[in-house]
Amino acid sequence: DTGVSQDPRHKITKRGQNVTFRCDPISEHNRLYWYRQTLGQGPEFLTYFQNEAQLEKSRLLSDRFSAERPKGSFSTLEIQRTEQGDSAMYLCASSSRTGLNSPLHFGNGTRLTVT
Amino acid sequence: QKEVEQNSGPLSVPEGAIASLNCTYSDRGSQSFFWYRQYSGKSPELIMSIYSNGDKEDGRFTAQLNKASQYVSLLIRDSQPSDSATYLCAVNMQGNTPLVFGKGTRLSVIA
């Protein structure tokens, strides 16, 4: 069990640029989640996948955000035309069960700074 | 609106004391409850889960759940300076929705 891996750890970009983050979940986990966290707040749900299917997207997720999990393994989160308000820690998590008793295991996160 | 509420703190306790962290949630049908610890600049780390009313103990940590009052708490016995962190309460609400997190309570254990 190597844990959830996220890349890059840090990303600084200029407003208007596109960025893409990658997440590799724990290998046997079929659910993968993306959350966003800003200073002083708890993680805020963005979207999640069961295998390759994207099952839910937060209403907070604007159309500049897109996520994929093409083969049910790793996932990417792309933000187009970044804005300063997108600056946050982007957290990926995975879980092994589809029932309610499903703790999430988080990666180290990608810290995005939009200048 | 599905909400999880926590006092943001900071909660300061002396080393060796019991730290008590509280959380309330809005959805009466919620089934699963989790406590995560988050050190500054790091990602959340799962420390406790609880699914039924009552107490659940794991080492120095005790989680308490009261579904009638929609209240879950975390007790940390013999608090250590290394326990200083933000503690996040997370709840699986009805409909198998993704975990909803509170804003977290910042705990400071003073040596």
PDB file of C-alpha atoms in Angstrom:
ATOM      1  CA  ASP A   1       0.000   0.000   0.000  1.00  0.00           C
ATOM      2  CA  THR A   2       1.845   3.048  -1.260  1.00  0.00           C
ATOM      3  CA  GLY A   3      -0.893   5.526  -0.428  1.00  0.00           C
ATOM      4  CA  VAL A   4      -2.567   8.125  -2.615  1.00  0.00           C
ATOM      5  CA  SER A   5      -0.075   9.998  -4.772  1.00  0.00           C
ATOM      6  CA  GLN A   6      -0.596  13.485  -6.198  1.00  0.00           C
ATOM      7  CA  ASP A   7       1.497  15.406  -8.673  1.00  0.00           C
ATOM      8  CA  PRO A   8       2.693  18.116  -8.664  1.00  0.00           C
ATOM      9  CA  ARG A   9       2.966  19.097  -5.001  1.00  0.00           C
ATOM     10  CA  HIS A  10       3.018  22.780  -5.834  1.00  0.00           C
ATOM     11  CA  LYS A  11       1.970  24.734  -8.892  1.00  0.00           C
ATOM     12  CA  ILE A  12       2.312  28.460  -9.479  1.00  0.00           C
ATOM     13  CA  THR A  13       0.596  29.786 -12.565  1.00  0.00           C
ATOM     14  CA  LYS A  14      -0.484  33.070 -14.031  1.00  0.00           C
ATOM     15  CA  ARG A  15      -4.116  34.017 -14.278  1.00  0.00           C
ATOM     16  CA  GLY A  16      -5.664  32.737 -17.472  1.00  0.00           C
ATOM     17  CA  GLN A  17      -3.381  29.725 -17.864  1.00  0.00           C
ATOM     18  CA  ASN A  18      -4.573  26.131 -17.804  1.00  0.00           C
ATOM     19  CA  VAL A  19      -3.307  23.655 -15.213  1.00  0.00           C
ATOM     20  CA  THR A  20      -3.664  19.899 -14.829  1.00  0.00           C
ATOM     21  CA  PHE A  21      -3.167  17.817 -11.712  1.00  0.00           C
ATOM     22  CA  ARG A  22      -2.774  14.058 -11.454  1.00  0.00           C
ATOM     23  CA  CYS A  23      -3.872  11.641  -8.746  1.00  0.00           C
ATOM     24  CA  ASP A  24      -2.948   7.973  -8.376  1.00  0.00           C
ATOM     25  CA  PRO A  25      -5.210   6.285  -5.819  1.00  0.00           C
ATOM     26  CA  ILE A  26      -4.422   3.299  -3.646  1.00  0.00           C
ATOM     27  CA  SER A  27      -4.342   0.489  -6.187  1.00  0.00           C
ATOM     28  CA  GLU A  28      -7.352  -1.572  -5.095  1.00  0.00           C
ATOM     29  CA  HIS A  29      -9.589   1.443  -4.386  1.00  0.00           C
ATOM     30  CA  ASN A  30     -12.416   1.884  -6.837  1.00  0.00           C
ATOM     31  CA  ARG A  31     -13.639   5.278  -5.630  1.00  0.00           C
ATOM     32  CA  LEU A  32     -11.653   8.460  -6.221  1.00  0.00           C
ATOM     33  CA  TYR A  33     -12.564  11.910  -4.943  1.00  0.00           C
ATOM     34  CA  TRP A  34     -11.383  15.455  -5.552  1.00  0.00           C
ATOM     35  CA  TYR A  35     -11.739  18.065  -2.824  1.00  0.00           C
ATOM     36  CA  ARG A  36     -10.542  21.658  -2.567  1.00  0.00           C
ATOM     37  CA  GLN A  37      -9.407  23.310   0.649  1.00  0.00           C
ATOM     38  CA  THR A  38      -8.684  26.964   1.355  1.00  0.00           C
ATOM     39  CA  LEU A  39      -7.094  28.425   4.474  1.00  0.00           C
ATOM     40  CA  GLY A  40      -9.252  28.055   7.551  1.00  0.00           C
ATOM     41  CA  GLN A  41     -11.852  25.908   5.809  1.00  0.00           C
ATOM     42  CA  GLY A  42     -12.530  22.204   5.690  1.00  0.00           C
ATOM     43  CA  PRO A  43     -12.167  20.231   2.468  1.00  0.00           C
ATOM     44  CA  GLU A  44     -14.928  21.055   0.001  1.00  0.00           C
ATOM     45  CA  PHE A  45     -16.199  18.317  -2.320  1.00  0.00           C
ATOM     46  CA  LEU A  46     -15.660  18.809  -6.057  1.00  0.00           C
ATOM     47  CA  THR A  47     -16.323  15.496  -7.804  1.00  0.00           C
ATOM     48  CA  TYR A  48     -15.922  11.748  -7.509  1.00  0.00           C
ATOM     49  CA  PHE A  49     -15.545   8.618  -9.626  1.00  0.00           C
ATOM     50  CA  GLN A  50     -16.453   5.014  -9.153  1.00  0.00           C
ATOM     51  CA  ASN A  51     -14.074   3.175 -11.442  1.00  0.00           C
ATOM     52  CA  GLU A  52     -14.126   5.263 -14.640  1.00  0.00           C
ATOM     53  CA  ALA A  53     -17.620   6.697 -14.142  1.00  0.00           C
ATOM     54  CA  GLN A  54     -17.937  10.241 -12.805  1.00  0.00           C
ATOM     55  CA  LEU A  55     -20.894   9.891 -10.440  1.00  0.00           C
ATOM     56  CA  GLU A  56     -21.297  13.330  -8.957  1.00  0.00           C
ATOM     57  CA  LYS A  57     -20.093  16.882  -9.467  1.00  0.00           C
ATOM     58  CA  SER A  58     -20.534  19.693  -6.978  1.00  0.00           C
ATOM     59  CA  ARG A  59     -22.642  22.619  -8.069  1.00  0.00           C
ATOM     60  CA  LEU A  60     -19.666  24.710  -7.014  1.00  0.00           C
ATOM     61  CA  LEU A  61     -17.606  23.184  -9.819  1.00  0.00           C
ATOM     62  CA  SER A  62     -17.628  25.683 -12.649  1.00  0.00           C
ATOM     63  CA  ASP A  63     -17.379  24.640 -16.291  1.00  0.00           C
ATOM     64  CA  ARG A  64     -13.711  25.652 -16.227  1.00  0.00           C
ATOM     65  CA  PHE A  65     -13.054  22.507 -14.176  1.00  0.00           C
ATOM     66  CA  SER A  66     -12.992  19.055 -15.703  1.00  0.00           C
ATOM     67  CA  ALA A  67     -11.940  15.723 -14.283  1.00  0.00           C
ATOM     68  CA  GLU A  68     -11.304  12.367 -15.881  1.00  0.00           C
ATOM     69  CA  ARG A  69     -10.457   8.861 -14.816  1.00  0.00           C
ATOM     70  CA  PRO A  70     -10.137   7.154 -18.194  1.00  0.00           C
ATOM     71  CA  LYS A  71      -9.203   3.625 -17.169  1.00  0.00           C
ATOM     72  CA  GLY A  72     -10.519   3.604 -13.649  1.00  0.00           C
ATOM     73  CA  SER A  73      -7.026   4.023 -12.229  1.00  0.00           C
ATOM     74  CA  PHE A  74      -5.392   7.470 -12.084  1.00  0.00           C
ATOM     75  CA  SER A  75      -7.383  10.679 -12.427  1.00  0.00           C
ATOM     76  CA  THR A  76      -6.657  14.153 -13.740  1.00  0.00           C
ATOM     77  CA  LEU A  77      -8.219  17.458 -12.747  1.00  0.00           C
ATOM     78  CA  GLU A  78      -7.882  20.301 -15.231  1.00  0.00           C
ATOM     79  CA  ILE A  79      -8.642  23.937 -14.551  1.00  0.00           C
ATOM     80  CA  GLN A  80      -8.928  26.137 -17.617  1.00  0.00           C
ATOM     81  CA  ARG A  81      -8.438  29.912 -17.632  1.00  0.00           C
ATOM     82  CA  THR A  82      -7.364  29.979 -14.004  1.00  0.00           C
ATOM     83  CA  GLU A  83      -8.524  32.770 -11.717  1.00  0.00           C
ATOM     84  CA  GLN A  84      -7.015  34.022  -8.481  1.00  0.00           C
ATOM     85  CA  GLY A  85      -9.960  32.504  -6.620  1.00  0.00           C
ATOM     86  CA  ASP A  86      -8.812  29.075  -7.760  1.00  0.00           C
ATOM     87  CA  SER A  87      -5.802  29.327  -5.441  1.00  0.00           C
ATOM     88  CA  ALA A  88      -6.218  26.484  -2.959  1.00  0.00           C
ATOM     89  CA  MET A  89      -5.014  23.048  -1.940  1.00  0.00           C
ATOM     90  CA  TYR A  90      -6.488  20.407  -4.238  1.00  0.00           C
ATOM     91  CA  LEU A  91      -6.858  17.123  -2.418  1.00  0.00           C
ATOM     92  CA  CYS A  92      -7.410  13.714  -3.948  1.00  0.00           C
ATOM     93  CA  ALA A  93      -8.734  10.836  -1.868  1.00  0.00           C
ATOM     94  CA  SER A  94      -9.698   7.244  -2.515  1.00  0.00           C
ATOM     95  CA  SER A  95     -11.771   4.607  -0.774  1.00  0.00           C
ATOM     96  CA  SER A  96     -12.237   0.899  -1.195  1.00  0.00           C
ATOM     97  CA  ARG A  97     -15.886   0.487  -0.387  1.00  0.00           C
ATOM     98  CA  THR A  98     -19.017   1.781  -1.999  1.00  0.00           C
ATOM     99  CA  GLY A  99     -21.155   1.683   1.130  1.00  0.00           C
ATOM    100  CA  LEU A 100     -21.691   4.384   3.657  1.00  0.00           C
ATOM    101  CA  ASN A 101     -18.873   3.219   5.915  1.00  0.00           C
ATOM    102  CA  SER A 102     -16.184   4.449   3.584  1.00  0.00           C
ATOM    103  CA  PRO A 103     -13.367   6.472   5.096  1.00  0.00           C
ATOM    104  CA  LEU A 104     -11.362   8.498   2.651  1.00  0.00           C
ATOM    105  CA  HIS A 105      -7.599   8.251   2.403  1.00  0.00           C
ATOM    106  CA  PHE A 106      -6.059  11.496   1.226  1.00  0.00           C
ATOM    107  CA  GLY A 107      -2.987  12.220  -0.825  1.00  0.00           C
ATOM    108  CA  ASN A 108      -0.555  15.002   0.057  1.00  0.00           C
ATOM    109  CA  GLY A 109      -2.423  17.476  -2.119  1.00  0.00           C
ATOM    110  CA  THR A 110      -1.453  19.911  -4.850  1.00  0.00           C
ATOM    111  CA  ARG A 111      -1.122  23.508  -3.722  1.00  0.00           C
ATOM    112  CA  LEU A 112      -2.129  25.874  -6.523  1.00  0.00           C
ATOM    113  CA  THR A 113      -1.196  29.545  -6.489  1.00  0.00           C
ATOM    114  CA  VAL A 114      -2.640  31.751  -9.220  1.00  0.00           C
ATOM    115  CA  THR A 115      -0.845  35.085  -9.577  1.00  0.00           C
TER     116      THR A 115
ATOM    117  CA  GLN B   1     -28.322  22.376   3.116  1.00  0.00           C
ATOM    118  CA  LYS B   2     -26.177  19.589   4.511  1.00  0.00           C
ATOM    119  CA  GLU B   3     -23.905  21.057   7.148  1.00  0.00           C
ATOM    120  CA  VAL B   4     -21.304  20.002   9.653  1.00  0.00           C
ATOM    121  CA  GLU B   5     -20.521  22.544  12.352  1.00  0.00           C
ATOM    122  CA  GLN B   6     -17.419  22.812  14.497  1.00  0.00           C
ATOM    123  CA  ASN B   7     -16.053  25.511  16.773  1.00  0.00           C
ATOM    124  CA  SER B   8     -13.009  26.864  14.938  1.00  0.00           C
ATOM    125  CA  GLY B   9     -11.040  27.429  18.143  1.00  0.00           C
ATOM    126  CA  PRO B  10      -8.257  27.690  18.926  1.00  0.00           C
ATOM    127  CA  LEU B  11      -8.774  25.295  21.797  1.00  0.00           C
ATOM    128  CA  SER B  12      -5.831  25.468  24.162  1.00  0.00           C
ATOM    129  CA  VAL B  13      -5.179  22.737  26.726  1.00  0.00           C
ATOM    130  CA  PRO B  14      -2.165  22.036  28.933  1.00  0.00           C
ATOM    131  CA  GLU B  15      -0.056  18.975  28.279  1.00  0.00           C
ATOM    132  CA  GLY B  16      -1.536  15.912  29.968  1.00  0.00           C
ATOM    133  CA  ALA B  17      -5.089  17.270  30.035  1.00  0.00           C
ATOM    134  CA  ILE B  18      -8.138  15.964  28.165  1.00  0.00           C
ATOM    135  CA  ALA B  19      -9.030  17.810  24.977  1.00  0.00           C
ATOM    136  CA  SER B  20     -12.699  17.721  23.988  1.00  0.00           C
ATOM    137  CA  LEU B  21     -13.676  18.501  20.413  1.00  0.00           C
ATOM    138  CA  ASN B  22     -17.288  18.786  19.335  1.00  0.00           C
ATOM    139  CA  CYS B  23     -19.233  18.552  16.097  1.00  0.00           C
ATOM    140  CA  THR B  24     -22.898  18.839  15.144  1.00  0.00           C
ATOM    141  CA  TYR B  25     -24.494  17.878  11.852  1.00  0.00           C
ATOM    142  CA  SER B  26     -27.702  18.804  10.120  1.00  0.00           C
ATOM    143  CA  ASP B  27     -28.849  15.551   8.460  1.00  0.00           C
ATOM    144  CA  ARG B  28     -30.667  13.313  10.938  1.00  0.00           C
ATOM    145  CA  GLY B  29     -30.251  10.329   8.609  1.00  0.00           C
ATOM    146  CA  SER B  30     -26.440  10.476   8.656  1.00  0.00           C
ATOM    147  CA  GLN B  31     -24.822   7.083   9.142  1.00  0.00           C
ATOM    148  CA  SER B  32     -21.039   7.360   9.296  1.00  0.00           C
ATOM    149  CA  PHE B  33     -18.835   9.773  11.180  1.00  0.00           C
ATOM    150  CA  PHE B  34     -15.111  10.356  10.962  1.00  0.00           C
ATOM    151  CA  TRP B  35     -12.454  12.426  12.667  1.00  0.00           C
ATOM    152  CA  TYR B  36      -9.415  13.553  10.703  1.00  0.00           C
ATOM    153  CA  ARG B  37      -6.293  15.267  12.009  1.00  0.00           C
ATOM    154  CA  GLN B  38      -4.580  17.838   9.808  1.00  0.00           C
ATOM    155  CA  TYR B  39      -1.205  19.345  10.576  1.00  0.00           C
ATOM    156  CA  SER B  40      -0.441  22.746   9.106  1.00  0.00           C
ATOM    157  CA  GLY B  41       0.370  22.449   5.410  1.00  0.00           C
ATOM    158  CA  LYS B  42      -0.399  18.722   5.332  1.00  0.00           C
ATOM    159  CA  SER B  43      -3.355  16.674   4.171  1.00  0.00           C
ATOM    160  CA  PRO B  44      -6.042  15.201   6.469  1.00  0.00           C
ATOM    161  CA  GLU B  45      -5.225  11.933   8.195  1.00  0.00           C
ATOM    162  CA  LEU B  46      -7.986   9.587   9.407  1.00  0.00           C
ATOM    163  CA  ILE B  47      -7.813   8.946  13.151  1.00  0.00           C
ATOM    164  CA  MET B  48     -11.256   7.643  14.160  1.00  0.00           C
ATOM    165  CA  SER B  49     -14.488   6.385  12.681  1.00  0.00           C
ATOM    166  CA  ILE B  50     -17.788   5.730  14.480  1.00  0.00           C
ATOM    167  CA  TYR B  51     -21.053   4.354  13.159  1.00  0.00           C
ATOM    168  CA  SER B  52     -23.321   3.621  16.138  1.00  0.00           C
ATOM    169  CA  ASN B  53     -24.409   5.498  19.243  1.00  0.00           C
ATOM    170  CA  GLY B  54     -22.056   5.400  22.194  1.00  0.00           C
ATOM    171  CA  ASP B  55     -18.331   5.520  22.697  1.00  0.00           C
ATOM    172  CA  LYS B  56     -15.494   4.053  20.665  1.00  0.00           C
ATOM    173  CA  GLU B  57     -12.000   4.040  22.108  1.00  0.00           C
ATOM    174  CA  ASP B  58      -8.671   3.731  20.292  1.00  0.00           C
ATOM    175  CA  GLY B  59      -5.630   4.393  22.397  1.00  0.00           C
ATOM    176  CA  ARG B  60      -5.783   7.946  23.742  1.00  0.00           C
ATOM    177  CA  PHE B  61      -8.709   8.805  21.454  1.00  0.00           C
ATOM    178  CA  THR B  62     -12.408   8.298  22.215  1.00  0.00           C
ATOM    179  CA  ALA B  63     -15.141   9.139  19.752  1.00  0.00           C
ATOM    180  CA  GLN B  64     -18.664   9.666  21.077  1.00  0.00           C
ATOM    181  CA  LEU B  65     -21.819   9.633  18.968  1.00  0.00           C
ATOM    182  CA  ASN B  66     -25.345  10.721  19.887  1.00  0.00           C
ATOM    183  CA  LYS B  67     -27.570  10.473  16.826  1.00  0.00           C
ATOM    184  CA  ALA B  68     -30.648  11.766  18.656  1.00  0.00           C
ATOM    185  CA  SER B  69     -28.807  15.005  19.398  1.00  0.00           C
ATOM    186  CA  GLN B  70     -26.955  14.936  16.059  1.00  0.00           C
ATOM    187  CA  TYR B  71     -23.716  15.334  17.924  1.00  0.00           C
ATOM    188  CA  VAL B  72     -20.329  13.668  17.666  1.00  0.00           C
ATOM    189  CA  SER B  73     -17.261  14.397  19.765  1.00  0.00           C
ATOM    190  CA  LEU B  74     -13.624  13.430  20.056  1.00  0.00           C
ATOM    191  CA  LEU B  75     -11.796  13.191  23.363  1.00  0.00           C
ATOM    192  CA  ILE B  76      -8.019  13.124  23.469  1.00  0.00           C
ATOM    193  CA  ARG B  77      -6.631  11.915  26.795  1.00  0.00           C
ATOM    194  CA  ASP B  78      -3.159  12.801  28.062  1.00  0.00           C
ATOM    195  CA  SER B  79      -2.804  15.474  25.382  1.00  0.00           C
ATOM    196  CA  GLN B  80       0.677  15.921  23.956  1.00  0.00           C
ATOM    197  CA  PRO B  81       2.201  18.895  22.114  1.00  0.00           C
ATOM    198  CA  SER B  82       2.335  16.629  19.048  1.00  0.00           C
ATOM    199  CA  ASP B  83      -1.489  16.536  19.119  1.00  0.00           C
ATOM    200  CA  SER B  84      -1.516  20.236  18.204  1.00  0.00           C
ATOM    201  CA  ALA B  85      -3.305  20.292  14.851  1.00  0.00           C
ATOM    202  CA  THR B  86      -6.661  21.007  13.258  1.00  0.00           C
ATOM    203  CA  TYR B  87      -9.267  18.300  13.812  1.00  0.00           C
ATOM    204  CA  LEU B  88     -11.848  17.859  11.088  1.00  0.00           C
ATOM    205  CA  CYS B  89     -15.225  16.220  11.626  1.00  0.00           C
ATOM    206  CA  ALA B  90     -16.637  14.498   8.528  1.00  0.00           C
ATOM    207  CA  VAL B  91     -20.071  12.981   8.000  1.00  0.00           C
ATOM    208  CA  ASN B  92     -21.586  10.641   5.413  1.00  0.00           C
ATOM    209  CA  MET B  93     -25.088  12.024   5.029  1.00  0.00           C
ATOM    210  CA  GLN B  94     -28.124  10.296   3.615  1.00  0.00           C
ATOM    211  CA  GLY B  95     -28.053   8.986   0.085  1.00  0.00           C
ATOM    212  CA  ASN B  96     -24.485   7.716   0.051  1.00  0.00           C
ATOM    213  CA  THR B  97     -23.180  11.180  -0.684  1.00  0.00           C
ATOM    214  CA  PRO B  98     -19.504  12.082  -0.404  1.00  0.00           C
ATOM    215  CA  LEU B  99     -18.167  13.047   2.990  1.00  0.00           C
ATOM    216  CA  VAL B 100     -19.123  16.524   4.195  1.00  0.00           C
ATOM    217  CA  PHE B 101     -16.450  18.171   6.311  1.00  0.00           C
ATOM    218  CA  GLY B 102     -16.663  20.772   9.026  1.00  0.00           C
ATOM    219  CA  LYS B 103     -14.280  23.725   9.040  1.00  0.00           C
ATOM    220  CA  GLY B 104     -12.180  22.087  11.723  1.00  0.00           C
ATOM    221  CA  THR B 105     -11.157  22.950  15.273  1.00  0.00           C
ATOM    222  CA  ARG B 106      -7.608  24.077  15.862  1.00  0.00           C
ATOM    223  CA  LEU B 107      -6.131  22.435  18.969  1.00  0.00           C
ATOM    224  CA  SER B 108      -3.071  23.757  20.732  1.00  0.00           C
ATOM    225  CA  VAL B 109      -1.475  21.658  23.476  1.00  0.00           C
ATOM    226  CA  ILE B 110       0.744  23.777  25.675  1.00  0.00           C
ATOM    227  CA  ALA B 111       3.848  22.127  27.180  1.00  0.00           C
TER     228      ALA B 111
END
